[in-house]
Amino acid sequence: MMTKRVSFIDGMRGFSLLGISLANLLIFQFGMYGKDELKNLSTLDSGALYFVKVFIEGSSMPIFSILFGYSLIKLIESIRKKKNRSRWSIVRRAIGLIAIGWLHSRYFWEGDILSYYGIIIFFLIPFINRKAKTLFIWSGIFFVFSTINLLFIPVVELSKKEQLKMDTYIEESNAVYADGSYLDVYYYRLNDMPPGFDDPVDVGIIQILAPLMFISLFLLGMGLAKKRAFENMEIERRWYALGALFVPLGLICKSVSFIDSIFSGMLLIGGSLLLSIGYICLAALLISTRFVPFLLHGFESVGKLSMTNYLLQTIICTFVFYGYGLGLYGKIGVFSGIIFGITLYSLQCVFSVYYLKRFNRGPFENVLRIWTNWSLDGQIKQKESV
């Protein structure tokens, strides 16, 4: 069995990292909870905020989730090609992601997603040896369950007292992030929890159950990998054309979700998931056009160094916006933040292209590979046949 790297998957991983970066810039600029309480915005910033909320937020990370499931199967195939079992390699990879994510969230930024992907691996282990058809069926079941279940979750409106507490928390966090030293930010993030998140037991339960909301996408990616999707793209074009229809459908669902109703949560989550699938199919459909292959090279390079680039975005953005750096927290606006994000990502494309001319893997990817394969050179130890 031959296992080859699929360049389109690396390219889409890089593309999704652009979307994740633009969505995260709202948090870097205005805080995890302050970004949803923005007021008195200019017309330009209001339009930019609407664009991010509808076209990007909630739909970029699901793309990464599909690709993560796809890459997990490719990794397992690569390991099993050299040795019979892959179980402990996958467990070590999960632990490695959780450890890197924990360090990232503890010492740099609370918006980490690496630990989330490490945790989800343990949910995916029972599905690793299932057939593609089985994975698609379970993906559909989890998708329907996660979206319809939102109908039965009551919309909780904050009382005046609770809203006052939240407003106070946002003001305090804004002051710390805008003017505080690194230690001020570190201790505030460690000791001051937002209203409603004071009970560590409840927070732990949420962190454990949260992966189930998007597990359908991971299973979809695993099924696509077993079907060898994206390896013969010309043959699969009709499927991409059908999948691309999810783009307008997802955009409509997300737009309508801003109208308060019992269906708002279902439309937002369901629309976000459909849009992520639509983006992948649309990109696959456009891959043979004139300009996409040129852009794909930059996206692919960023995708191959996705962990390194993701962590670099945190280091750069916290320095640019927080008080211990340039102190631009809350000062440049939503639209200018998008321009900053695109500029930063473009520089990462250039950096990644030139870096990969000298090295095969990024520094953080290499550390995780060494730990996963349990070898100093990062190579899979091949068992000798008797």
CSV table of C-alpha atoms in Angstrom, one decimal:
chain,number,residue,atom,x,y,z
A,1,MET,CA,0.0,0.0,0.0
A,2,MET,CA,1.5,3.3,-1.1
A,3,THR,CA,0.8,6.4,1.0
A,4,LYS,CA,1.5,9.7,-0.7
A,5,ARG,CA,1.1,13.3,0.4
A,6,VAL,CA,-1.8,15.1,-1.2
A,7,SER,CA,-0.8,18.6,-2.1
A,8,PHE,CA,-4.4,19.9,-2.3
A,9,ILE,CA,-4.9,18.9,1.4
A,10,ASP,CA,-1.8,20.9,2.4
A,11,GLY,CA,-3.1,23.8,0.3
A,12,MET,CA,-6.5,23.7,2.0
A,13,ARG,CA,-4.8,23.5,5.4
A,14,GLY,CA,-2.9,26.6,4.6
A,15,PHE,CA,-6.1,28.3,3.3
A,16,SER,CA,-8.0,27.4,6.5
A,17,LEU,CA,-5.2,28.9,8.5
A,18,LEU,CA,-5.8,32.2,6.8
A,19,GLY,CA,-9.4,32.1,7.9
A,20,ILE,CA,-8.5,31.0,11.4
A,21,SER,CA,-6.1,34.0,11.6
A,22,LEU,CA,-8.7,36.5,10.4
A,23,ALA,CA,-11.3,35.2,12.9
A,24,ASN,CA,-8.8,35.1,15.8
A,25,LEU,CA,-7.8,38.7,15.1
A,26,LEU,CA,-11.1,39.8,16.6
A,27,ILE,CA,-10.0,38.1,19.8
A,28,PHE,CA,-6.5,39.5,19.7
A,29,GLN,CA,-7.9,43.0,19.2
A,30,PHE,CA,-11.0,42.9,21.4
A,31,GLY,CA,-10.8,39.9,23.7
A,32,MET,CA,-12.5,36.5,23.8
A,33,TYR,CA,-15.8,38.1,25.0
A,34,GLY,CA,-15.3,41.7,24.0
A,35,LYS,CA,-15.5,40.8,20.3
A,36,ASP,CA,-19.2,40.0,20.7
A,37,GLU,CA,-19.9,43.3,22.5
A,38,LEU,CA,-18.5,45.7,19.9
A,39,LYS,CA,-20.5,49.0,19.7
A,40,ASN,CA,-20.3,52.3,17.9
A,41,LEU,CA,-18.5,50.9,14.9
A,42,SER,CA,-18.0,52.9,11.7
A,43,THR,CA,-19.8,51.7,8.6
A,44,LEU,CA,-16.6,50.3,7.2
A,45,ASP,CA,-15.9,48.3,10.4
A,46,SER,CA,-19.5,47.1,10.7
A,47,GLY,CA,-19.3,45.8,7.1
A,48,ALA,CA,-16.0,44.1,7.9
A,49,LEU,CA,-17.4,42.6,11.1
A,50,TYR,CA,-20.4,41.2,9.2
A,51,PHE,CA,-18.0,39.7,6.6
A,52,VAL,CA,-15.9,37.9,9.2
A,53,LYS,CA,-18.9,36.7,11.1
A,54,VAL,CA,-20.7,35.2,8.0
A,55,PHE,CA,-17.9,34.2,5.6
A,56,ILE,CA,-15.1,33.2,8.0
A,57,GLU,CA,-15.9,32.7,11.7
A,58,GLY,CA,-17.1,29.2,12.5
A,59,SER,CA,-16.2,27.9,9.0
A,60,SER,CA,-12.5,28.0,8.9
A,61,MET,CA,-11.8,25.7,11.8
A,62,PRO,CA,-14.2,23.1,10.5
A,63,ILE,CA,-12.2,23.0,7.3
A,64,PHE,CA,-9.2,22.2,9.4
A,65,SER,CA,-11.2,19.5,11.2
A,66,ILE,CA,-12.0,17.7,7.9
A,67,LEU,CA,-8.4,17.9,6.9
A,68,PHE,CA,-7.3,16.7,10.3
A,69,GLY,CA,-9.4,13.6,10.0
A,70,TYR,CA,-8.0,13.1,6.4
A,71,SER,CA,-4.4,13.5,7.5
A,72,LEU,CA,-4.9,11.2,10.5
A,73,ILE,CA,-5.8,8.3,8.2
A,74,LYS,CA,-2.8,9.1,6.0
A,75,LEU,CA,-0.6,9.1,9.0
A,76,ILE,CA,-1.9,5.8,10.2
A,77,GLU,CA,-1.4,4.3,6.7
A,78,SER,CA,2.2,5.6,6.7
A,79,ILE,CA,2.9,4.0,10.1
A,80,ARG,CA,1.3,0.7,9.2
A,81,LYS,CA,3.3,0.5,6.0
A,82,LYS,CA,6.5,0.2,8.1
A,83,LYS,CA,5.2,-1.6,11.1
A,84,ASN,CA,2.1,-3.5,12.0
A,85,ARG,CA,0.6,-1.4,14.7
A,86,SER,CA,-0.1,2.3,15.0
A,87,ARG,CA,-2.0,2.5,18.3
A,88,TRP,CA,0.7,3.9,20.5
A,89,SER,CA,2.0,6.3,17.9
A,90,ILE,CA,-1.5,7.8,17.6
A,91,VAL,CA,-1.9,8.0,21.4
A,92,ARG,CA,1.5,9.7,21.7
A,93,ARG,CA,0.5,12.2,18.9
A,94,ALA,CA,-2.7,13.0,20.9
A,95,ILE,CA,-0.7,13.6,24.1
A,96,GLY,CA,1.8,15.7,22.2
A,97,LEU,CA,-0.9,17.9,20.7
A,98,ILE,CA,-2.5,18.3,24.2
A,99,ALA,CA,0.9,19.2,25.8
A,100,ILE,CA,1.8,21.8,23.1
A,101,GLY,CA,-1.7,23.2,23.3
A,102,TRP,CA,-1.6,23.4,27.1
A,103,LEU,CA,1.7,25.3,27.0
A,104,HIS,CA,0.4,27.6,24.2
A,105,SER,CA,-2.8,28.5,26.2
A,106,ARG,CA,-1.0,28.8,29.5
A,107,TYR,CA,1.9,31.0,28.5
A,108,PHE,CA,0.7,32.8,25.4
A,109,TRP,CA,-3.0,32.8,24.5
A,110,GLU,CA,-6.2,31.3,25.8
A,111,GLY,CA,-7.7,30.7,22.3
A,112,ASP,CA,-5.6,27.5,21.6
A,113,ILE,CA,-7.1,24.8,19.4
A,114,LEU,CA,-4.2,22.3,19.5
A,115,SER,CA,-5.4,20.7,22.8
A,116,TYR,CA,-8.8,20.3,21.2
A,117,TYR,CA,-7.4,18.3,18.3
A,118,GLY,CA,-5.4,16.2,20.7
A,119,ILE,CA,-8.5,15.3,22.7
A,120,ILE,CA,-10.6,14.6,19.6
A,121,ILE,CA,-8.1,11.8,18.6
A,122,PHE,CA,-9.3,9.7,21.6
A,123,PHE,CA,-12.9,10.0,20.3
A,124,LEU,CA,-11.7,9.0,16.8
A,125,ILE,CA,-9.7,5.9,17.8
A,126,PRO,CA,-12.8,3.6,17.7
A,127,PHE,CA,-13.5,4.6,14.1
A,128,ILE,CA,-10.0,4.3,12.7
A,129,ASN,CA,-10.5,0.8,11.3
A,130,ARG,CA,-14.0,1.3,10.0
A,131,LYS,CA,-14.8,1.3,6.3
A,132,ALA,CA,-15.4,4.6,4.5
A,133,LYS,CA,-19.1,3.9,4.2
A,134,THR,CA,-19.4,3.4,7.9
A,135,LEU,CA,-17.5,6.6,8.6
A,136,PHE,CA,-19.9,8.6,6.3
A,137,ILE,CA,-22.9,7.2,8.0
A,138,TRP,CA,-21.6,8.1,11.5
A,139,SER,CA,-20.6,11.5,10.2
A,140,GLY,CA,-24.2,12.1,9.0
A,141,ILE,CA,-25.6,10.9,12.3
A,142,PHE,CA,-23.4,13.2,14.4
A,143,PHE,CA,-24.1,16.1,12.0
A,144,VAL,CA,-27.9,15.7,12.4
A,145,PHE,CA,-27.6,15.1,16.2
A,146,SER,CA,-25.3,18.1,16.8
A,147,THR,CA,-27.5,20.6,14.8
A,148,ILE,CA,-31.0,19.4,15.8
A,149,ASN,CA,-29.9,19.1,19.4
A,150,LEU,CA,-29.4,22.9,19.4
A,151,LEU,CA,-33.2,23.3,19.2
A,152,PHE,CA,-33.5,21.9,22.6
A,153,ILE,CA,-30.9,24.1,24.2
A,154,PRO,CA,-32.7,27.1,25.7
A,155,VAL,CA,-31.5,30.5,24.7
A,156,VAL,CA,-30.3,32.1,28.0
A,157,GLU,CA,-30.5,35.8,28.2
A,158,LEU,CA,-28.4,37.5,30.8
A,159,SER,CA,-30.1,39.4,33.6
A,160,LYS,CA,-29.2,43.0,34.2
A,161,LYS,CA,-27.0,41.9,37.1
A,162,GLU,CA,-25.2,39.2,35.0
A,163,GLN,CA,-24.8,41.6,32.1
A,164,LEU,CA,-23.3,44.1,34.4
A,165,LYS,CA,-20.8,41.5,35.6
A,166,MET,CA,-19.9,40.6,32.1
A,167,ASP,CA,-19.4,44.3,31.1
A,168,THR,CA,-17.2,44.7,34.1
A,169,TYR,CA,-15.2,41.6,33.2
A,170,ILE,CA,-14.7,42.9,29.6
A,171,GLU,CA,-13.6,46.3,30.9
A,172,GLU,CA,-11.1,44.8,33.2
A,173,SER,CA,-9.7,42.4,30.6
A,174,ASN,CA,-9.5,45.2,28.1
A,175,ALA,CA,-7.4,47.3,30.5
A,176,VAL,CA,-5.1,44.4,31.3
A,177,TYR,CA,-4.5,43.4,27.7
A,178,ALA,CA,-4.1,47.0,26.5
A,179,ASP,CA,-1.7,48.2,29.2
A,180,GLY,CA,-0.5,45.3,31.3
A,181,SER,CA,2.9,43.6,31.4
A,182,TYR,CA,3.3,40.0,30.3
A,183,LEU,CA,3.0,38.9,34.0
A,184,ASP,CA,-0.2,41.0,34.4
A,185,VAL,CA,-1.7,39.3,31.4
A,186,TYR,CA,-0.5,35.8,32.5
A,187,TYR,CA,-1.9,36.1,36.0
A,188,TYR,CA,-5.1,37.6,34.9
A,189,ARG,CA,-5.7,34.9,32.4
A,190,LEU,CA,-4.9,32.3,35.1
A,191,ASN,CA,-7.0,33.7,37.9
A,192,ASP,CA,-9.9,35.7,36.5
A,193,MET,CA,-12.6,33.7,34.9
A,194,PRO,CA,-15.6,35.2,33.1
A,195,PRO,CA,-19.0,35.1,34.7
A,196,GLY,CA,-20.6,31.7,34.2
A,197,PHE,CA,-17.3,29.9,34.0
A,198,ASP,CA,-16.4,29.9,37.7
A,199,ASP,CA,-17.0,26.2,38.3
A,200,PRO,CA,-14.0,24.1,37.1
A,201,VAL,CA,-16.2,21.0,36.9
A,202,ASP,CA,-18.6,22.6,34.4
A,203,VAL,CA,-15.7,23.9,32.4
A,204,GLY,CA,-14.1,20.5,32.3
A,205,ILE,CA,-17.4,18.9,31.1
A,206,ILE,CA,-17.7,21.4,28.4
A,207,GLN,CA,-14.1,20.8,27.2
A,208,ILE,CA,-14.8,17.1,27.1
A,209,LEU,CA,-18.1,17.3,25.3
A,210,ALA,CA,-17.3,20.1,22.9
A,211,PRO,CA,-15.5,17.8,20.4
A,212,LEU,CA,-18.7,15.9,19.8
A,213,MET,CA,-20.2,19.1,18.2
A,214,PHE,CA,-17.8,18.8,15.3
A,215,ILE,CA,-16.9,15.1,15.3
A,216,SER,CA,-18.9,14.7,12.1
A,217,LEU,CA,-16.3,16.7,10.2
A,218,PHE,CA,-13.4,14.6,11.5
A,219,LEU,CA,-15.2,11.4,10.5
A,220,LEU,CA,-16.0,12.9,7.1
A,221,GLY,CA,-12.3,13.6,6.5
A,222,MET,CA,-11.4,10.1,7.6
A,223,GLY,CA,-13.9,8.6,5.2
A,224,LEU,CA,-12.6,10.8,2.3
A,225,ALA,CA,-9.0,9.7,3.0
A,226,LYS,CA,-10.1,6.0,2.8
A,227,LYS,CA,-11.8,6.8,-0.5
A,228,ARG,CA,-8.6,8.3,-1.8
A,229,ALA,CA,-10.4,11.6,-2.4
A,230,PHE,CA,-8.5,14.5,-4.0
A,231,GLU,CA,-5.9,12.2,-5.5
A,232,ASN,CA,-7.7,12.0,-8.9
A,233,MET,CA,-9.3,15.4,-9.0
A,234,GLU,CA,-10.3,15.5,-12.6
A,235,ILE,CA,-12.4,12.4,-12.2
A,236,GLU,CA,-14.1,13.8,-9.1
A,237,ARG,CA,-15.2,17.2,-10.5
A,238,ARG,CA,-18.9,16.5,-10.6
A,239,TRP,CA,-18.8,15.8,-6.9
A,240,TYR,CA,-17.0,19.1,-6.3
A,241,ALA,CA,-19.7,20.9,-8.3
A,242,LEU,CA,-22.4,19.4,-6.1
A,243,GLY,CA,-20.5,20.2,-2.9
A,244,ALA,CA,-19.9,23.8,-4.0
A,245,LEU,CA,-23.6,24.4,-3.8
A,246,PHE,CA,-23.1,24.3,0.0
A,247,VAL,CA,-21.4,27.7,-0.2
A,248,PRO,CA,-24.5,29.8,-0.9
A,249,LEU,CA,-26.6,27.5,1.3
A,250,GLY,CA,-24.2,27.9,4.2
A,251,LEU,CA,-24.0,31.7,3.7
A,252,ILE,CA,-27.8,31.9,3.7
A,253,CYS,CA,-28.1,29.8,6.9
A,254,LYS,CA,-25.5,31.9,8.7
A,255,SER,CA,-27.0,35.2,7.6
A,256,VAL,CA,-30.5,34.2,8.7
A,257,SER,CA,-29.1,32.9,12.1
A,258,PHE,CA,-28.6,36.6,13.1
A,259,ILE,CA,-32.4,36.9,13.3
A,260,ASP,CA,-33.3,35.9,16.9
A,261,SER,CA,-35.4,32.7,16.9
A,262,ILE,CA,-35.3,29.2,18.3
A,263,PHE,CA,-33.6,28.1,15.1
A,264,SER,CA,-30.7,30.6,15.3
A,265,GLY,CA,-28.2,28.2,16.9
A,266,MET,CA,-29.1,25.4,14.5
A,267,LEU,CA,-28.8,27.7,11.5
A,268,LEU,CA,-25.5,29.1,12.7
A,269,ILE,CA,-23.8,25.8,13.5
A,270,GLY,CA,-25.3,23.9,10.6
A,271,GLY,CA,-24.6,26.7,8.1
A,272,SER,CA,-21.0,26.9,9.3
A,273,LEU,CA,-20.4,23.2,8.8
A,274,LEU,CA,-22.0,23.3,5.3
A,275,LEU,CA,-20.0,26.3,4.3
A,276,SER,CA,-16.8,24.6,5.3
A,277,ILE,CA,-17.6,21.6,3.1
A,278,GLY,CA,-18.6,24.0,0.3
A,279,TYR,CA,-15.3,25.9,0.5
A,280,ILE,CA,-13.3,22.7,0.1
A,281,CYS,CA,-15.4,21.6,-2.9
A,282,LEU,CA,-15.3,25.0,-4.5
A,283,ALA,CA,-11.5,25.2,-4.1
A,284,ALA,CA,-11.2,21.7,-5.6
A,285,LEU,CA,-13.4,22.8,-8.5
A,286,LEU,CA,-11.3,25.9,-9.2
A,287,ILE,CA,-7.9,24.1,-8.8
A,288,SER,CA,-7.4,23.9,-12.6
A,289,THR,CA,-8.1,27.6,-13.3
A,290,ARG,CA,-5.3,30.0,-14.2
A,291,PHE,CA,-4.5,31.7,-10.9
A,292,VAL,CA,-5.3,29.1,-8.3
A,293,PRO,CA,-2.3,26.9,-8.9
A,294,PHE,CA,0.0,29.9,-8.2
A,295,LEU,CA,-1.8,30.7,-5.0
A,296,LEU,CA,-1.9,27.0,-4.1
A,297,HIS,CA,1.9,26.9,-3.8
A,298,GLY,CA,1.8,29.5,-1.1
A,299,PHE,CA,-1.1,28.0,0.7
A,300,GLU,CA,0.5,24.5,0.5
A,301,SER,CA,3.8,25.8,2.0
A,302,VAL,CA,1.9,27.4,4.9
A,303,GLY,CA,-0.1,24.2,5.3
A,304,LYS,CA,3.0,22.0,5.6
A,305,LEU,CA,4.1,24.3,8.4
A,306,SER,CA,0.6,24.7,9.8
A,307,MET,CA,1.5,24.3,13.5
A,308,THR,CA,4.6,26.5,13.3
A,309,ASN,CA,2.7,29.2,11.4
A,310,TYR,CA,-0.3,29.0,13.8
A,311,LEU,CA,2.0,29.4,16.9
A,312,LEU,CA,3.9,32.2,15.1
A,313,GLN,CA,0.6,34.0,14.6
A,314,THR,CA,0.0,34.0,18.3
A,315,ILE,CA,3.5,35.3,19.2
A,316,ILE,CA,3.3,38.1,16.6
A,317,CYS,CA,-0.3,39.1,17.3
A,318,THR,CA,0.0,39.2,21.1
A,319,PHE,CA,3.2,41.3,20.7
A,320,VAL,CA,1.5,43.7,18.3
A,321,PHE,CA,-1.8,44.1,20.2
A,322,TYR,CA,-1.0,43.5,23.9
A,323,GLY,CA,0.4,46.1,26.3
A,324,TYR,CA,3.8,44.4,26.7
A,325,GLY,CA,4.4,44.8,22.9
A,326,LEU,CA,3.2,47.6,20.6
A,327,GLY,CA,0.0,48.1,22.6
A,328,LEU,CA,-2.5,48.3,19.6
A,329,TYR,CA,-5.2,46.4,21.5
A,330,GLY,CA,-8.6,47.8,20.3
A,331,LYS,CA,-7.1,50.6,18.4
A,332,ILE,CA,-6.9,49.7,14.7
A,333,GLY,CA,-10.5,48.6,14.1
A,334,VAL,CA,-12.0,45.5,12.4
A,335,PHE,CA,-11.3,46.4,8.8
A,336,SER,CA,-7.7,47.4,9.4
A,337,GLY,CA,-7.3,44.2,11.4
A,338,ILE,CA,-8.3,42.2,8.3
A,339,ILE,CA,-5.7,44.1,6.3
A,340,PHE,CA,-3.1,43.3,9.0
A,341,GLY,CA,-4.1,39.7,9.0
A,342,ILE,CA,-3.8,39.3,5.2
A,343,THR,CA,-0.4,41.1,5.3
A,344,LEU,CA,0.9,38.8,8.0
A,345,TYR,CA,-0.4,35.7,6.2
A,346,SER,CA,1.3,36.8,3.0
A,347,LEU,CA,4.6,37.2,4.8
A,348,GLN,CA,4.1,33.7,6.2
A,349,CYS,CA,3.6,32.4,2.7
A,350,VAL,CA,6.9,33.9,1.6
A,351,PHE,CA,8.6,32.6,4.8
A,352,SER,CA,7.2,29.1,4.4
A,353,VAL,CA,8.2,28.8,0.7
A,354,TYR,CA,11.8,29.7,1.4
A,355,TYR,CA,12.0,27.7,4.6
A,356,LEU,CA,10.9,24.5,2.9
A,357,LYS,CA,13.7,25.0,0.3
A,358,ARG,CA,16.1,24.2,3.2
A,359,PHE,CA,14.1,22.1,5.6
A,360,ASN,CA,11.5,19.4,5.2
A,361,ARG,CA,9.5,20.2,8.4
A,362,GLY,CA,8.9,23.1,10.7
A,363,PRO,CA,10.5,23.1,14.2
A,364,PHE,CA,7.3,22.4,16.0
A,365,GLU,CA,6.2,19.8,13.5
A,366,ASN,CA,9.6,18.1,14.0
A,367,VAL,CA,9.2,18.0,17.8
A,368,LEU,CA,5.8,16.4,17.5
A,369,ARG,CA,7.1,13.9,14.9
A,370,ILE,CA,10.0,12.9,17.1
A,371,TRP,CA,7.6,12.3,20.0
A,372,THR,CA,5.0,10.5,17.8
A,373,ASN,CA,7.5,8.1,16.2
A,374,TRP,CA,9.5,7.8,19.4
A,375,SER,CA,12.8,8.3,17.6
A,376,LEU,CA,15.4,11.1,17.7
A,377,ASP,CA,15.5,11.5,13.9
A,378,GLY,CA,11.7,11.5,13.7
A,379,GLN,CA,11.6,8.5,11.4
A,380,ILE,CA,9.2,5.6,11.9
A,381,LYS,CA,11.1,2.6,13.3
A,382,GLN,CA,10.5,-0.2,10.9
A,383,LYS,CA,10.2,-3.7,12.4
A,384,GLU,CA,12.5,-6.3,10.9
A,385,SER,CA,10.7,-9.3,9.5
A,386,VAL,CA,11.8,-12.6,10.9
